[in-house]
mmCIF file of C-alpha atoms in Angstrom:
data_model
loop_
_atom_site.group_PDB
_atom_site.id
_atom_site.type_symbol
_atom_site.label_atom_id
_atom_site.label_comp_id
_atom_site.label_asym_id
_atom_site.label_seq_id
_atom_site.Cartn_x
_atom_site.Cartn_y
_atom_site.Cartn_z
ATOM 1 C CA SER T 1 0.000 0.000 0.000
ATOM 2 C CA ARG T 2 0.985 3.639 -0.373
ATOM 3 C CA ALA T 3 1.241 4.035 3.422
ATOM 4 C CA VAL T 4 3.684 1.122 3.674
ATOM 5 C CA GLU T 5 5.779 2.477 0.797
ATOM 6 C CA MET T 6 6.010 5.905 2.456
ATOM 7 C CA ALA T 7 6.973 4.418 5.824
ATOM 8 C CA GLU T 8 9.578 2.162 4.206
ATOM 9 C CA GLN T 9 11.139 5.092 2.367
ATOM 10 C CA THR T 10 11.223 7.135 5.568
ATOM 11 C CA VAL T 11 13.078 4.388 7.436
ATOM 12 C CA LYS T 12 15.675 4.117 4.689
ATOM 13 C CA ASN T 13 16.513 7.808 5.084
ATOM 14 C CA SER T 14 16.302 8.057 8.853
ATOM 15 C CA LYS T 15 18.265 7.029 11.908
ATOM 16 C CA ASP T 16 15.443 7.970 14.271
ATOM 17 C CA VAL T 17 14.151 4.875 16.090
ATOM 18 C CA ARG T 18 10.655 6.391 16.138
ATOM 19 C CA ASP T 19 10.492 6.135 12.348
ATOM 20 C CA ARG T 20 11.267 2.422 12.533
ATOM 21 C CA ILE T 21 8.549 1.972 15.149
ATOM 22 C CA TRP T 22 6.127 3.846 12.920
ATOM 23 C CA TYR T 23 7.052 1.551 10.020
ATOM 24 C CA GLY T 24 6.325 -1.479 12.214
ATOM 25 C CA GLN T 25 2.968 0.005 13.191
ATOM 26 C CA VAL T 26 2.018 0.697 9.577
ATOM 27 C CA LEU T 27 2.959 -2.845 8.557
ATOM 28 C CA SER T 28 0.916 -4.409 11.342
ATOM 29 C CA ILE T 29 -2.173 -2.341 10.488
ATOM 30 C CA ALA T 30 -2.035 -1.973 6.698
ATOM 31 C CA GLU T 31 -0.663 -5.432 5.949
ATOM 32 C CA PRO T 32 -1.577 -7.842 8.794
ATOM 33 C CA GLU T 33 -0.233 -10.722 6.709
ATOM 34 C CA ASN T 34 3.210 -9.165 7.130
ATOM 35 C CA ALA T 35 3.219 -9.577 10.905
ATOM 36 C CA ALA T 36 6.671 -11.181 10.760
ATOM 37 C CA LYS T 37 8.044 -8.144 8.936
ATOM 38 C CA ALA T 38 6.440 -5.796 11.463
ATOM 39 C CA GLU T 39 7.889 -7.884 14.271
ATOM 40 C CA ALA T 40 11.371 -7.620 12.747
ATOM 41 C CA GLN T 41 11.145 -3.829 12.534
ATOM 42 C CA LEU T 42 9.961 -3.476 16.121
ATOM 43 C CA LYS T 43 12.621 -5.852 17.402
ATOM 44 C CA GLN T 44 15.227 -3.787 15.580
ATOM 45 C CA ALA T 45 13.852 -0.667 17.274
ATOM 46 C CA THR T 46 14.274 -2.240 20.714
ATOM 47 C CA HIS T 47 17.838 -3.173 19.757
ATOM 48 C CA ASP T 48 18.682 0.294 18.417
ATOM 49 C CA ASP T 49 17.427 2.115 21.528
ATOM 50 C CA PRO T 50 16.601 -0.383 24.299
ATOM 51 C CA ALA T 51 15.880 2.339 26.871
ATOM 52 C CA TYR T 52 13.155 3.883 24.675
ATOM 53 C CA PRO T 53 9.740 2.287 25.415
ATOM 54 C CA GLY T 54 8.018 2.746 22.060
ATOM 55 C CA GLY T 55 9.426 -0.331 20.370
ATOM 56 C CA TRP T 56 8.803 -2.576 23.365
ATOM 57 C CA ILE T 57 5.190 -1.478 23.795
ATOM 58 C CA GLU T 58 4.355 -1.843 20.117
ATOM 59 C CA LEU T 59 5.985 -5.279 20.055
ATOM 60 C CA ILE T 60 3.952 -6.384 23.084
ATOM 61 C CA GLN T 61 0.788 -5.089 21.396
ATOM 62 C CA LEU T 62 1.651 -6.932 18.194
ATOM 63 C CA TYR T 63 2.133 -10.232 20.019
ATOM 64 C CA LYS T 64 -1.070 -9.719 21.998
ATOM 65 C CA MET T 65 -3.039 -8.871 18.847
ATOM 66 C CA ASN T 66 -1.813 -12.075 17.204
ATOM 67 C CA GLY T 67 -2.550 -14.261 20.221
ATOM 68 C CA LYS T 68 1.115 -14.826 21.107
ATOM 69 C CA LEU T 69 0.734 -14.112 24.803
ATOM 70 C CA ASP T 70 3.811 -16.074 25.863
ATOM 71 C CA LEU T 71 5.985 -13.957 23.579
ATOM 72 C CA ALA T 72 4.240 -10.816 24.831
ATOM 73 C CA LYS T 73 5.054 -11.756 28.434
ATOM 74 C CA GLN T 74 8.653 -12.595 27.541
ATOM 75 C CA THR T 75 8.996 -9.233 25.802
ATOM 76 C CA LEU T 76 7.562 -7.435 28.816
ATOM 77 C CA ALA T 77 10.017 -9.218 31.122
ATOM 78 C CA GLU T 78 12.891 -8.076 28.919
ATOM 79 C CA ALA T 79 11.489 -4.547 28.662
ATOM 80 C CA LYS T 80 11.480 -4.247 32.454
ATOM 81 C CA LYS T 81 15.252 -4.661 32.398
ATOM 82 C CA LYS T 82 15.859 -2.191 29.586
ATOM 83 C CA ILE T 83 13.356 0.694 29.669
ATOM 84 C CA ASP T 84 14.606 3.816 31.409
ATOM 85 C CA THR T 85 11.786 4.642 33.843
ATOM 86 C CA LYS T 86 13.365 7.996 34.698
ATOM 87 C CA ARG T 87 13.105 8.988 31.052
ATOM 88 C CA THR T 88 9.569 7.580 30.616
ATOM 89 C CA PRO T 89 8.068 6.906 34.066
ATOM 90 C CA LEU T 90 4.704 5.597 32.855
ATOM 91 C CA ALA T 91 5.913 3.214 30.156
ATOM 92 C CA LEU T 92 6.154 0.026 32.204
ATOM 93 C CA ALA T 93 2.880 0.756 33.985
ATOM 94 C CA TYR T 94 1.155 0.925 30.601
ATOM 95 C CA ALA T 95 2.974 -2.174 29.332
ATOM 96 C CA CYS T 96 1.832 -4.166 32.359
ATOM 97 C CA GLU T 97 -1.728 -2.930 31.834
ATOM 98 C CA LEU T 98 -1.657 -4.228 28.270
ATOM 99 C CA LEU T 99 -1.238 -7.760 29.589
ATOM 100 C CA GLY T 100 -3.615 -7.404 32.524
ATOM 101 C CA GLN T 101 -0.849 -7.316 35.117
ATOM 102 C CA ASN T 102 -2.687 -4.651 37.099
ATOM 103 C CA GLU T 103 -1.060 -5.211 40.482
ATOM 104 C CA GLU T 104 2.374 -4.707 38.987
ATOM 105 C CA ALA T 105 1.116 -1.809 36.871
ATOM 106 C CA GLU T 106 -0.103 -0.114 40.043
ATOM 107 C CA GLN T 107 3.345 -0.401 41.606
ATOM 108 C CA TYR T 108 4.883 1.331 38.591
ATOM 109 C CA TYR T 109 2.217 4.055 38.729
ATOM 110 C CA LEU T 110 2.830 4.604 42.437
ATOM 111 C CA GLY T 111 6.575 4.671 41.841
ATOM 112 C CA ALA T 112 6.138 7.292 39.131
ATOM 113 C CA ILE T 113 3.943 9.521 41.267
ATOM 114 C CA LYS T 114 6.335 9.162 44.217
ATOM 115 C CA THR T 115 9.309 10.153 42.097
ATOM 116 C CA THR T 116 7.611 13.174 40.524
ATOM 117 C CA PRO T 117 4.666 14.079 42.800
ATOM 118 C CA GLU T 118 4.011 17.405 41.057
ATOM 119 C CA ASP T 119 3.736 15.951 37.547
ATOM 120 C CA ARG T 120 0.081 16.473 36.613
ATOM 121 C CA ARG T 121 0.313 14.135 33.635
ATOM 122 C CA ILE T 122 1.328 11.277 35.927
ATOM 123 C CA GLN T 123 -1.380 12.153 38.436
ATOM 124 C CA GLN T 124 -3.989 12.069 35.690
ATOM 125 C CA ALA T 125 -2.740 8.670 34.503
ATOM 126 C CA VAL T 126 -2.992 7.294 38.048
ATOM 127 C CA VAL T 127 -6.553 8.623 38.347
ATOM 128 C CA GLU T 128 -7.553 6.929 35.081
ATOM 129 C CA PHE T 129 -5.907 3.668 36.170
ATOM 130 C CA ARG T 130 -7.713 3.677 39.518
ATOM 131 C CA ILE T 131 -11.036 4.284 37.785
ATOM 132 C CA LYS T 132 -10.410 1.449 35.309
ATOM 133 C CA THR T 133 -9.542 -0.932 38.128
ATOM 134 C CA GLY T 134 -12.571 0.028 40.219
ATOM 135 C CA LYS T 135 -10.703 1.914 42.953
ATOM 136 C CA ILE T 136 -13.069 4.862 42.858
ATOM 137 C CA ASP T 137 -12.463 6.043 46.423
ATOM 138 C CA GLN T 138 -8.720 6.255 45.759
ATOM 139 C CA ALA T 139 -9.331 8.083 42.478
ATOM 140 C CA GLU T 140 -11.578 10.608 44.221
ATOM 141 C CA LYS T 141 -9.020 11.147 46.980
ATOM 142 C CA LEU T 142 -6.293 11.922 44.457
ATOM 143 C CA LEU T 143 -8.627 14.217 42.512
ATOM 144 C CA ASP T 144 -9.378 16.154 45.696
ATOM 145 C CA GLN T 145 -5.625 16.574 46.207
ATOM 146 C CA MET T 146 -5.165 17.687 42.594
ATOM 147 C CA ILE T 147 -7.946 20.258 42.911
ATOM 148 C CA ALA T 148 -6.410 21.690 46.074
ATOM 149 C CA GLY T 149 -2.931 21.735 44.539
ATOM 150 C CA SER T 150 -3.940 23.264 41.218
ATOM 151 C CA GLU T 151 -6.006 25.977 42.921
ATOM 152 C CA GLY T 152 -2.928 27.028 44.892
ATOM 153 C CA ALA T 153 -0.655 26.846 41.856
ATOM 154 C CA LYS T 154 -3.208 28.544 39.585
ATOM 155 C CA ASP T 155 -2.982 25.570 37.216
ATOM 156 C CA THR T 156 -6.246 26.189 35.387
ATOM 157 C CA ALA T 157 -6.066 23.246 32.969
ATOM 158 C CA THR T 158 -5.508 20.691 35.745
ATOM 159 C CA LEU T 159 -8.152 22.329 37.931
ATOM 160 C CA LEU T 160 -10.816 22.140 35.220
ATOM 161 C CA TRP T 161 -9.898 18.532 34.339
ATOM 162 C CA SER T 162 -9.908 17.415 37.977
ATOM 163 C CA ARG T 163 -13.265 18.990 38.801
ATOM 164 C CA ARG T 164 -14.791 17.502 35.650
ATOM 165 C CA LYS T 165 -13.412 14.034 36.336
ATOM 166 C CA LEU T 166 -14.510 14.109 39.985
ATOM 167 C CA ALA T 167 -17.993 15.292 39.055
ATOM 168 C CA GLY T 168 -18.261 12.438 36.563
ATOM 169 C CA LEU T 169 -17.532 9.950 39.343
ATOM 170 C CA LYS T 170 -19.920 11.521 41.832
ATOM 171 C CA ILE T 171 -22.965 11.334 39.550
ATOM 172 C CA ASN T 172 -22.651 7.535 39.638
ATOM 173 C CA SER T 173 -23.097 7.510 43.419
ATOM 174 C CA PRO T 174 -26.447 6.441 44.923
ATOM 175 C CA LYS T 175 -26.140 9.303 47.435
ATOM 176 C CA TYR T 176 -28.072 12.482 46.625
ATOM 177 C CA GLN T 177 -25.442 14.699 48.258
ATOM 178 C CA GLU T 178 -22.806 13.396 45.860
ATOM 179 C CA HIS T 179 -24.941 14.548 42.927
ATOM 180 C CA VAL T 180 -25.252 17.965 44.524
ATOM 181 C CA ALA T 181 -21.459 18.044 44.980
ATOM 182 C CA ALA T 182 -21.031 17.116 41.306
ATOM 183 C CA ARG T 183 -23.207 20.032 40.295
ATOM 184 C CA GLU T 184 -21.159 22.413 42.449
ATOM 185 C CA LEU T 185 -17.922 21.215 40.836
ATOM 186 C CA ILE T 186 -19.208 21.715 37.292
ATOM 187 C CA ASP T 187 -20.788 25.063 38.148
ATOM 188 C CA LYS T 188 -17.336 26.255 39.248
ATOM 189 C CA ASN T 189 -15.925 25.259 35.861
ATOM 190 C CA LEU T 190 -18.759 27.000 34.055
ATOM 191 C CA ASP T 191 -18.228 30.176 36.086
ATOM 192 C CA GLY T 192 -14.997 30.740 34.149
ATOM 193 C CA PRO T 193 -14.597 32.858 31.022
ATOM 194 C CA GLN T 194 -14.779 29.851 28.694
ATOM 195 C CA LYS T 195 -17.506 27.240 28.845
ATOM 196 C CA ALA T 196 -16.097 23.968 27.509
ATOM 197 C CA ASP T 197 -18.433 21.549 25.743
ATOM 198 C CA ALA T 198 -17.260 18.820 28.114
ATOM 199 C CA ASP T 199 -18.484 20.850 31.096
ATOM 200 C CA LEU T 200 -21.787 21.754 29.435
ATOM 201 C CA ARG T 201 -22.346 18.076 28.670
ATOM 202 C CA LEU T 202 -21.527 17.019 32.208
ATOM 203 C CA ALA T 203 -23.787 19.732 33.630
ATOM 204 C CA ALA T 204 -26.637 18.168 31.648
ATOM 205 C CA LEU T 205 -25.761 14.694 32.942
ATOM 206 C CA VAL T 206 -25.678 15.984 36.511
ATOM 207 C CA ASP T 207 -29.153 17.470 36.051
ATOM 208 C CA ALA T 208 -30.353 14.182 34.585
ATOM 209 C CA SER T 209 -29.003 12.278 37.587
ATOM 210 C CA ILE T 210 -31.163 14.321 40.003
ATOM 211 C CA THR T 211 -34.685 12.967 39.818
ATOM 212 C CA THR T 212 -36.689 16.137 40.426
ATOM 213 C CA LYS T 213 -38.992 17.296 37.611
ATOM 214 C CA GLU T 214 -37.237 20.669 37.440
ATOM 215 C CA SER T 215 -33.771 19.118 37.199
ATOM 216 C CA ARG T 216 -34.835 16.653 34.510
ATOM 217 C CA GLN T 217 -36.357 19.491 32.471
ATOM 218 C CA LYS T 218 -33.049 21.373 32.657
ATOM 219 C CA ALA T 219 -31.235 18.215 31.511
ATOM 220 C CA ILE T 220 -33.537 17.831 28.510
ATOM 221 C CA GLU T 221 -33.031 21.447 27.449
ATOM 222 C CA LYS T 222 -29.251 21.239 27.805
ATOM 223 C CA LEU T 223 -28.964 17.909 25.991
ATOM 224 C CA GLU T 224 -31.224 19.068 23.158
ATOM 225 C CA SER T 225 -29.096 22.176 22.746
ATOM 226 C CA LEU T 226 -25.836 20.193 22.748
ATOM 227 C CA SER T 227 -27.260 17.643 20.302
ATOM 228 C CA GLN T 228 -27.218 20.366 17.644
ATOM 229 C CA ARG T 229 -23.403 20.484 17.845
ATOM 230 C CA PRO T 230 -21.724 17.503 16.170
ATOM 231 C CA GLY T 231 -19.497 15.323 18.297
ATOM 232 C CA VAL T 232 -20.420 16.711 21.727
ATOM 233 C CA LEU T 233 -22.857 14.006 22.849
ATOM 234 C CA THR T 234 -22.111 10.288 22.883
ATOM 235 C CA PRO T 235 -24.596 7.642 21.662
ATOM 236 C CA ASP T 236 -25.385 6.928 25.330
ATOM 237 C CA ASP T 237 -26.163 10.616 25.851
ATOM 238 C CA HIS T 238 -28.663 10.541 22.981
ATOM 239 C CA LEU T 239 -30.229 7.427 24.489
ATOM 240 C CA LEU T 240 -30.483 9.175 27.858
ATOM 241 C CA LEU T 241 -32.159 12.172 26.220
ATOM 242 C CA ALA T 242 -34.733 9.923 24.609
ATOM 243 C CA LYS T 243 -35.319 8.085 27.888
ATOM 244 C CA ILE T 244 -35.806 11.103 30.143
ATOM 245 C CA GLY T 245 -37.702 12.950 27.424
ATOM 246 C CA ARG T 246 -40.224 10.106 27.196
ATOM 247 C CA ALA T 247 -40.533 9.882 30.988
ATOM 248 C CA HIS T 248 -40.979 13.647 31.255
ATOM 249 C CA VAL T 249 -43.981 13.761 28.911
#
């Protein structure tokens, strides 16, 4: 294919290991029958720069995709010895996640956050991991810490993200007060100069989660308005709109 030809030409003229990894990715996606060729490129990438995680992670993904779990595990074991976690602190956590090794992944996440406690990107990754693994209380605790820290540091981007993420967790609680707290968090985001679509959407979901007639009516109006803007609502949001709209009649 044209994509494979372009990637192959790039590799011939480049010494950057990322180009070789890209070539391996293109081969595995565009020409699945050439899995052996993709494997060779990714193995070469891990040889050329063993401390760089990209080649290892793509190779693990390739083996997993092709049902070669033993090879994936062997590659992960080797990657643990080679990847420079100071250079890329989240790489091994992600690699362990790929193979369902969540307990070990958590240790790498905790190690990363301990080493660089002020790195918001790492904090966000730990929050997402805790949510995926069902540790909601721990995720909420970290989000509370991030909100407090970003307010003091005037880190607006982290503050908005943390409030939004925490509100999204609270609306799944059976406790009414948690839904009220979610609304307060999103209202704070919407009090700013810019009203992000993500916050407007979540405000509608918060209203929908509160079962009063007035709150449900607000949810319907907000969701109907957002439905006019492509890409803002998910299919589940449209289903929710239809559900509460029918119940509200």
